[in-house]
């Protein structure tokens, strides 16, 4: 693909010249070139797909957060592009809803295999563009493969209910039918998996999908769409079933406002999610919100300390603290507090920070310079609000990318900075004296996504998962707050948004429920014994 002469101004400085010069001089650039080629990408890519590739919006570069080098560019959607894409998706949805659900599942099975075939280069692209370490990048693609497996089985189990009728000669049942078009607005931190959760379930439920990924991970969005589009084309199906409309907040806002988008699934910050929800509600549309998390782990005095330390290390440092399920608060029982902190500091001291493609690296870069600034602001606020830095706390400015030290603080549970989600590897540690106090502190923040208790006491375990325990959507025992399996419903309460994705009954959000009563008696008895004669 060649770069067109008439190209709109780039949003990032340096243009593609810097990328090309870097490609020829660095090993990372060689890796980038090989990765892009394996996925059918180039240094310039069209970012709109609805059966055909196009793009008339701004051209946006994506940058490797570990090096600052430009990886490539994506031409995004204009408003007219989105309008046309929604027209195509609406038309495709009308055809797709008539295809039997198990047949729809067969297409998702083929998508699963196509994704699996590209798992290594796609996982590498996630590491390059988002910044998570390579095992996590590959693991994210595996998560899409797993949810596709789940969706294939689900396609034969989209069951309703038969409900006893009080009227003789009547049958009452529950039917589930497709919504139409599902709009997916996903975030940078999981540029493959979150779309996969939504897309796989939406497709087997009979919907077309229009996706707007994060602008900073635009190459990944294009790569995934190319894989899915090839499957659709081989089966003679409209590509608009898996449409892509790359863009920024303007495209997301248009999707939220458009009545043709029957469900808007939004993953991102609480502040933006609130605006999306209000916009969709104004037109009485449906929204599925996966927003912020301020997750806590409680370690009681009877806990397996080795297990807890290893779990917290992954929960707090994995993905450089940029998961919505990252552990940000750690409540330690006063009996074990000092010993545990010593163990944790020792474990943190063994973490290697660096190039996410390098073996043995456990913590890659933050995604953007803005995230580094938020990290610095958080550290300053900890100090200003009476806390101390127990470990880390520095920006690794000698490194080319957006690297910071995984950080441990000691601070009061009610400090304002503790109640603010900072998308960085900052872990606030707090001492508690009894379990009721710890649960109260776990629940006092605005978000309610994930939580975990480390204990060996059955009494504490069942109190923790009961009505007086954690108020989060994910309530764990003796495992980290992150790393959820696809079989359970994923999501949280309060400012986390209340949406549920992935397993359990999450599929029901992508369908409309209908209560149907069939009278086969030839008579007309009315409910509640009403006589109308």
C-alpha angles and dihedrals in degrees: 000000000000126000111252118240093230101061126158120242114283116244093216122059123243096047121214094309091079091050093051094047090048091048090061097046110039136060090225089057091052089051089050093051093050091046095050092047092051090055097044093253132133137192087274122039137177111240104199123081129173100144090311130051119243143132135186102173131090121311109239125193122217118217133210102241091206095059109012090237121140111249099189143297138263126204105223134213125276121211090262090051091054092047091052092045091053090050090054093045092049091052092047092049091058090057096040096052090063093055110098112256095242089054089052087051090056090059091050088050089057090048088052091055093046091052091047090053090056097038096116100049092038091050089048091052090053089053092048098045104032098029103232117137117272097253089054091046092053090042090055092056088047087056089059089048090051095049089048088055088050092048093051090057091042090057088074094044107051088132130179126191137258107224123199111249121217090214121082116243093021132114123200123195143163120241128193118206133176121273097218114234123022117198115207120198108183135185133239098250096068103023094166110026101052091051088046093055090053100037099048093050094040092053097050088046088058103256135129115233130219113192131200109182126188114289091229091060097040096132091059091051091052093046094052092046092051090055093050094042092056090056092049093048093049089055095047092246126140112268089218088080085080101032125175126206107177113199150112134266092305093063091044091052091050090051091050091051098044116100090206088071101080095186127023113201108195127186117185144075124347092240094055092038091057090056092047092050093051092047093051092044091054088068093037092246125148123257133191112200128198104176140154130338132201097184128190138200120204117204114195125201093258095053126123096256097198091052092047095050093050091046094049092048091060094037095052102033104030113111086009089284093301101122120105084229095051114133108247101164127048120191113197125190111244092239093063102023101105096041092047093050090052091052092046094050089051091051092048089052090063095055114112115214119199149076106012091216092059119098114248095025111129101177124046128184131296111260100245144011087250089061089053089052090050089051091052091047090051093052091049091050092051090056093043092051096054100269130126133220107241096179136002119348098158137113110234093229094167088070121080097232138055097288127157134171117261101249138210121195135185113217146136118285092236100048109129092236090058090056092052120085109233112188095221138085097278116137118191114206121204132180120228134183105204138019096245090058092049093050091049090053092046089056099042097084123089096244126071110188114118138358140166139197124204111206142117095218115109089202092057092042095055093042088052094053094039133085094282094046134075116347093208129113090235115048115179136182123208094348133088124273091244135055098066119188119240095236094074128065110264120213145077148238137252113013090000085079107244096254123137126207136175117021142012110039095335088115089072091072089066093056139055120241119225127188108212127192119192120196111204097160102085087229129098111223110167126222119261089026093279116170115209106172 
